Amino acid sequence: MVKSSLCMKGILMNRIAQVCVNLPARNIDKVFSYAIPETLHFLDIGWRVVVPFGSRTYEGFIVALSEETSSEYEVKPIIDVLDSQAWFSDSMLQTAKWISEHYLCTLAEAMRLFIPGKTGIKSEKQFGITPDLEQAVVEQILSRLPLQPQAVYDYLKTHEQVVLSKLKKIFGDYTEAALNDLLANKLIVRTTTAKKRAVPQFTTSVRLAIPPEEAETYLETLAGKPAQKRLLALLLQKEEVKYSDLSTWQITRDTVNRLVKAGLVKNVKHQVLRNSYAGMGRRQQTVRLTPEQQQTIDHIIPAIDEQQYRSFLLHGITGSGKTQVYIEAVAAVRQQDRQAIVLVPEIALTSQIVSRFKERFGEDVVVMHSKLSIGERHDAWQRLQEESAGIVIGARSAVFSPVTRLGIIVIDEEHEFTYKQEEQPHYHTRQVAAKRTELEGAVLLLGSATPSLETYYAAQQGRHVLLTLDKRIDHSLLPDVRIVDMREELAQGRRSVISAPLQQLLADTLRRQEQAIILLNRRGYATFVLCRECGHIIKCKHCSVSMVYHNSSNMLRCHYCQASCPAPDICPVCASRYIRYFGTGTQKLEEELGKIFPQARVIRMDQDSTSRKMAHDRIIASFSRGEYDILLGTQMVAKGHDIKNVTAVGIISADSALNLPDFRSAERTFSLLTQAAGRAGRGDKAGQVVIQTYNPEHYAIMASSSHNYEVFYRQEIEARKSLQYPPFSELLKLTVYSSDENQARSQAEQIVRQLGKELQHDRQTEIIGPFAAPIAKINNSYRVNILIKSKELTNIKSQIVALKLNSRSDVLLDIEPLNIL
DNA sequence: AGCACGCCGACT
DNA sequence: GTCGGCGTGCTC
């Protein structure tokens, strides 16, 4: 109380914020100091602010506070705030710091992951006259300039600061040239303004501005004004009317405005929280758990109650009821008033899990996915921040949700590769989740039928508690799997992509009026176009891959850069007419199925048929209503859904992923086959699966045919150990990009030399490469890879930082890549 | 990223 | 002598 206000003021004025400026550049990775002005005295760590930076304005994140003012440089004040509370909690900030260190990205890059969109502000150039110039000098310079700049200057003289868009409206096409003239002569100054990006959406409603009794008396006076009378009468009844509903009562906005002017009614704004999944399910509580599920839950609940970090791997076969376990665990977290993050590989493919959560938790659930607009994302996150929602379900980016009191992170299908971000920074959701839960004293629950090798190995080592569900909930049996050797098919003279056993299975299934799913992991019609005369294969001009023929549009398309061209009739090289289409994609398979089973109703699901929002949902929904007999598509048909009448699954080519020169190809194949097979026989009818392959003796294929994860794991882990691949080592992939092939190679060679010199005494590290990526060119950019394999990457990472490889624009780093190609 | 500063070659 | 190329360095 006695402390003088002067003293208080002194401290307040000297408060300095350390701000991480949200810059796109990779070569600036440091925090900048800004003064906290008195008007923003409430600022604290974690707030998003607007700061001046050079001549421009940027968003910044406060990462630390200090009292002292060092006088080495001028400290500019913070301009504004973005939100009404801190965006980053302490643990979010710590997680961001960890990400930047672990994945070698800037702190700004890491912090950007936690906000909707790339930046919270939109900046625009603005102009004003240079202050304190002598009138005579100005006149003299102006007189030498053309009329346009003179006119612009006169305008700016009478207006404080004007944004570029406004000047363009007034002065048209000459604006920029005129401004450049004025800038060159230093008559005007350019700055930037910052507008807050996340403008919350509002609805406007009308309310009475006077007490109802008073309004009653006014009704009489409005006899000659029927519309105004109607509105007033309505408001006496309903208290509030939305603008959007006014038309139903035949009241125009003008009528409202008249009454507003008269002071009888007023406008009220409500913020709309956009929620595209609103009303998807109703609350429903009666669930009986199987003894197995109950046992599992009994392990997880105590950990939740203790509020200490603990991680679990829930290994449950397909159809064993993992989702119910997630729901019970989340319910326990909600009981403690803590919040939950539930992660799924791809939200479009897993709407069933969303409905299950909605059924149980209703409006407490917020759904996030990549197709949400920045505004929708902002609203969803705001609901979590304000704790008006307690559960977020979403794809990998939802791991960054700003929940204030985290109790659990669930990762469903934790082995899925979509959890790894393929753009910079290449984070893995599982690792970020582990860090966040660790920092918050929360539970991490990983679930899968085919856990990733890393996770299962970690569980074996005691780093996760292993929980197992090995019975299907409805006691349905796992499907019968038949492996078809396609070499034998060929020997018997069958050339169709559909083998005899698969054709038989489909015929039987159709006869019983049951449904079938067919997996073919190649889009389009024909996968390459070849000239029989000269052997030319049509390749993309920008990428070193063959173009794929799409018959729906009669075009050739590149699946890497999306370039397309009309399908040619003659060979572009030798003009021969012997141009032929080879390789079967989903479109051609659809056509063939139509020929073999003309009566069958076939629906195709792949990237081309699901480009619209929610198209997956519609296809799955109509297939599950029995409107189609056969669902055919790429790997997206293998995920998540649970359709009781599906009794047959066909896998056209089990080898497509197996033959890639990547140490994870067996794992990839095993999990895809097991997931796909798991779609069959989920009801009371037995399921049957046909796997077509040229490698019938491969352990990944054999193990998946017997649904035996353990068998696969034991063989795969031995292979990894003997070759010292993860989890027995850590990998780092370095990609050098260039539009010039030789440049890419020579840069890569130089990097290998530099690193090799630094690491020559490091026996545990191996540098592999440089080698050209298998698809050497994508989008006119040549790529050369370097792979570093080590027991422990820490030393390598510090070398990379020392050599500044992490801030080079022609080098991309991928720490622990899932894909080494 | 942008923008200023600065050091070399092609012109009025 | 000046204009303008883009290499280098800085932004609290």
JSON list of N, CA, C and O in Angstrom, two decimals, chain A residues 200-207 239-243 266-273:
[
{"chain": "A", "resi": 200, "resn": "PRO", "atom": "N", "xyz": [-13.51, -12.87, -35.39]},
{"chain": "A", "resi": 200, "resn": "PRO", "atom": "CA", "xyz": [-14.56, -13.81, -35.04]},
{"chain": "A", "resi": 200, "resn": "PRO", "atom": "C", "xyz": [-15.84, -13.45, -35.77]},
{"chain": "A", "resi": 200, "resn": "PRO", "atom": "O", "xyz": [-16.12, -12.28, -36.00]},
{"chain": "A", "resi": 201, "resn": "GLN", "atom": "N", "xyz": [-16.58, -14.46, -36.18]},
{"chain": "A", "resi": 201, "resn": "GLN", "atom": "CA", "xyz": [-17.81, -14.20, -36.88]},
{"chain": "A", "resi": 201, "resn": "GLN", "atom": "C", "xyz": [-18.90, -13.83, -35.89]},
{"chain": "A", "resi": 201, "resn": "GLN", "atom": "O", "xyz": [-19.00, -14.42, -34.83]},
{"chain": "A", "resi": 202, "resn": "PHE", "atom": "N", "xyz": [-19.69, -12.84, -36.27]},
{"chain": "A", "resi": 202, "resn": "PHE", "atom": "CA", "xyz": [-20.77, -12.42, -35.38]},
{"chain": "A", "resi": 202, "resn": "PHE", "atom": "C", "xyz": [-22.13, -12.57, -36.07]},
{"chain": "A", "resi": 202, "resn": "PHE", "atom": "O", "xyz": [-22.22, -12.43, -37.28]},
{"chain": "A", "resi": 203, "resn": "THR", "atom": "N", "xyz": [-23.16, -12.80, -35.27]},
{"chain": "A", "resi": 203, "resn": "THR", "atom": "CA", "xyz": [-24.51, -12.65, -35.80]},
{"chain": "A", "resi": 203, "resn": "THR", "atom": "C", "xyz": [-25.10, -11.45, -35.07]},
{"chain": "A", "resi": 203, "resn": "THR", "atom": "O", "xyz": [-24.78, -11.21, -33.90]},
{"chain": "A", "resi": 204, "resn": "THR", "atom": "N", "xyz": [-25.95, -10.73, -35.75]},
{"chain": "A", "resi": 204, "resn": "THR", "atom": "CA", "xyz": [-26.58, -9.58, -35.12]},
{"chain": "A", "resi": 204, "resn": "THR", "atom": "C", "xyz": [-28.04, -9.92, -34.84]},
{"chain": "A", "resi": 204, "resn": "THR", "atom": "O", "xyz": [-28.69, -10.56, -35.66]},
{"chain": "A", "resi": 205, "resn": "SER", "atom": "N", "xyz": [-28.48, -9.51, -33.69]},
{"chain": "A", "resi": 205, "resn": "SER", "atom": "CA", "xyz": [-29.89, -9.69, -33.33]},
{"chain": "A", "resi": 205, "resn": "SER", "atom": "C", "xyz": [-30.44, -8.35, -32.87]},
{"chain": "A", "resi": 205, "resn": "SER", "atom": "O", "xyz": [-29.69, -7.42, -32.58]},
{"chain": "A", "resi": 206, "resn": "VAL", "atom": "N", "xyz": [-31.74, -8.29, -32.82]},
{"chain": "A", "resi": 206, "resn": "VAL", "atom": "CA", "xyz": [-32.41, -7.07, -32.35]},
{"chain": "A", "resi": 206, "resn": "VAL", "atom": "C", "xyz": [-33.06, -7.34, -31.00]},
{"chain": "A", "resi": 206, "resn": "VAL", "atom": "O", "xyz": [-33.62, -8.43, -30.78]},
{"chain": "A", "resi": 207, "resn": "ARG", "atom": "N", "xyz": [-32.95, -6.40, -30.11]},
{"chain": "A", "resi": 207, "resn": "ARG", "atom": "CA", "xyz": [-33.59, -6.48, -28.80]},
{"chain": "A", "resi": 207, "resn": "ARG", "atom": "C", "xyz": [-34.29, -5.16, -28.49]},
{"chain": "A", "resi": 207, "resn": "ARG", "atom": "O", "xyz": [-33.97, -4.14, -29.08]},
{"chain": "A", "resi": 239, "resn": "GLU", "atom": "N", "xyz": [-38.25, -11.58, -27.07]},
{"chain": "A", "resi": 239, "resn": "GLU", "atom": "CA", "xyz": [-37.06, -10.97, -26.43]},
{"chain": "A", "resi": 239, "resn": "GLU", "atom": "C", "xyz": [-35.96, -10.63, -27.43]},
{"chain": "A", "resi": 239, "resn": "GLU", "atom": "O", "xyz": [-35.40, -9.54, -27.39]},
{"chain": "A", "resi": 240, "resn": "GLU", "atom": "N", "xyz": [-35.66, -11.56, -28.35]},
{"chain": "A", "resi": 240, "resn": "GLU", "atom": "CA", "xyz": [-34.56, -11.30, -29.28]},
{"chain": "A", "resi": 240, "resn": "GLU", "atom": "C", "xyz": [-34.86, -11.93, -30.64]},
{"chain": "A", "resi": 240, "resn": "GLU", "atom": "O", "xyz": [-35.35, -13.06, -30.71]},
{"chain": "A", "resi": 241, "resn": "VAL", "atom": "N", "xyz": [-34.59, -11.19, -31.72]},
{"chain": "A", "resi": 241, "resn": "VAL", "atom": "CA", "xyz": [-34.79, -11.74, -33.06]},
{"chain": "A", "resi": 241, "resn": "VAL", "atom": "C", "xyz": [-33.50, -11.59, -33.86]},
{"chain": "A", "resi": 241, "resn": "VAL", "atom": "O", "xyz": [-32.88, -10.54, -33.88]},
{"chain": "A", "resi": 242, "resn": "LYS", "atom": "N", "xyz": [-33.10, -12.69, -34.50]},
{"chain": "A", "resi": 242, "resn": "LYS", "atom": "CA", "xyz": [-31.89, -12.65, -35.31]},
{"chain": "A", "resi": 242, "resn": "LYS", "atom": "C", "xyz": [-32.14, -11.91, -36.60]},
{"chain": "A", "resi": 242, "resn": "LYS", "atom": "O", "xyz": [-33.21, -12.03, -37.19]},
{"chain": "A", "resi": 243, "resn": "TYR", "atom": "N", "xyz": [-31.12, -11.19, -37.08]},
{"chain": "A", "resi": 243, "resn": "TYR", "atom": "CA", "xyz": [-31.23, -10.50, -38.36]},
{"chain": "A", "resi": 243, "resn": "TYR", "atom": "C", "xyz": [-31.61, -11.46, -39.46]},
{"chain": "A", "resi": 243, "resn": "TYR", "atom": "O", "xyz": [-32.41, -11.14, -40.33]},
{"chain": "A", "resi": 266, "resn": "LYS", "atom": "N", "xyz": [-32.44, -2.07, -30.00]},
{"chain": "A", "resi": 266, "resn": "LYS", "atom": "CA", "xyz": [-30.99, -1.98, -30.17]},
{"chain": "A", "resi": 266, "resn": "LYS", "atom": "C", "xyz": [-30.46, -3.26, -30.81]},
{"chain": "A", "resi": 266, "resn": "LYS", "atom": "O", "xyz": [-31.11, -4.32, -30.77]},
{"chain": "A", "resi": 267, "resn": "ASN", "atom": "N", "xyz": [-29.28, -3.14, -31.44]},
{"chain": "A", "resi": 267, "resn": "ASN", "atom": "CA", "xyz": [-28.64, -4.31, -32.03]},
{"chain": "A", "resi": 267, "resn": "ASN", "atom": "C", "xyz": [-27.73, -4.98, -31.02]},
{"chain": "A", "resi": 267, "resn": "ASN", "atom": "O", "xyz": [-27.03, -4.31, -30.26]},
{"chain": "A", "resi": 268, "resn": "VAL", "atom": "N", "xyz": [-27.75, -6.30, -31.02]},
{"chain": "A", "resi": 268, "resn": "VAL", "atom": "CA", "xyz": [-26.86, -7.05, -30.13]},
{"chain": "A", "resi": 268, "resn": "VAL", "atom": "C", "xyz": [-26.05, -8.02, -30.98]},
{"chain": "A", "resi": 268, "resn": "VAL", "atom": "O", "xyz": [-26.59, -8.64, -31.89]},
{"chain": "A", "resi": 269, "resn": "LYS", "atom": "N", "xyz": [-24.76, -8.11, -30.71]},
{"chain": "A", "resi": 269, "resn": "LYS", "atom": "CA", "xyz": [-23.94, -9.05, -31.48]},
{"chain": "A", "resi": 269, "resn": "LYS", "atom": "C", "xyz": [-23.60, -10.29, -30.66]},
{"chain": "A", "resi": 269, "resn": "LYS", "atom": "O", "xyz": [-23.33, -10.19, -29.48]},
{"chain": "A", "resi": 270, "resn": "HIS", "atom": "N", "xyz": [-23.66, -11.42, -31.33]},
{"chain": "A", "resi": 270, "resn": "HIS", "atom": "CA", "xyz": [-23.22, -12.66, -30.69]},
{"chain": "A", "resi": 270, "resn": "HIS", "atom": "C", "xyz": [-22.14, -13.28, -31.53]},
{"chain": "A", "resi": 270, "resn": "HIS", "atom": "O", "xyz": [-22.26, -13.35, -32.75]},
{"chain": "A", "resi": 271, "resn": "GLN", "atom": "N", "xyz": [-21.11, -13.78, -30.88]},
{"chain": "A", "resi": 271, "resn": "GLN", "atom": "CA", "xyz": [-20.06, -14.45, -31.62]},
{"chain": "A", "resi": 271, "resn": "GLN", "atom": "C", "xyz": [-20.54, -15.85, -32.00]},
{"chain": "A", "resi": 271, "resn": "GLN", "atom": "O", "xyz": [-21.13, -16.56, -31.20]},
{"chain": "A", "resi": 272, "resn": "VAL", "atom": "N", "xyz": [-20.32, -16.20, -33.25]},
{"chain": "A", "resi": 272, "resn": "VAL", "atom": "CA", "xyz": [-20.72, -17.53, -33.70]},
{"chain": "A", "resi": 272, "resn": "VAL", "atom": "C", "xyz": [-19.51, -18.44, -33.64]},
{"chain": "A", "resi": 272, "resn": "VAL", "atom": "O", "xyz": [-18.46, -18.12, -34.18]},
{"chain": "A", "resi": 273, "resn": "LEU", "atom": "N", "xyz": [-19.65, -19.54, -32.98]},
{"chain": "A", "resi": 273, "resn": "LEU", "atom": "CA", "xyz": [-18.57, -20.51, -33.01]},
{"chain": "A", "resi": 273, "resn": "LEU", "atom": "C", "xyz": [-18.91, -21.52, -34.09]},
{"chain": "A", "resi": 273, "resn": "LEU", "atom": "O", "xyz": [-19.89, -22.25, -34.01]}
]
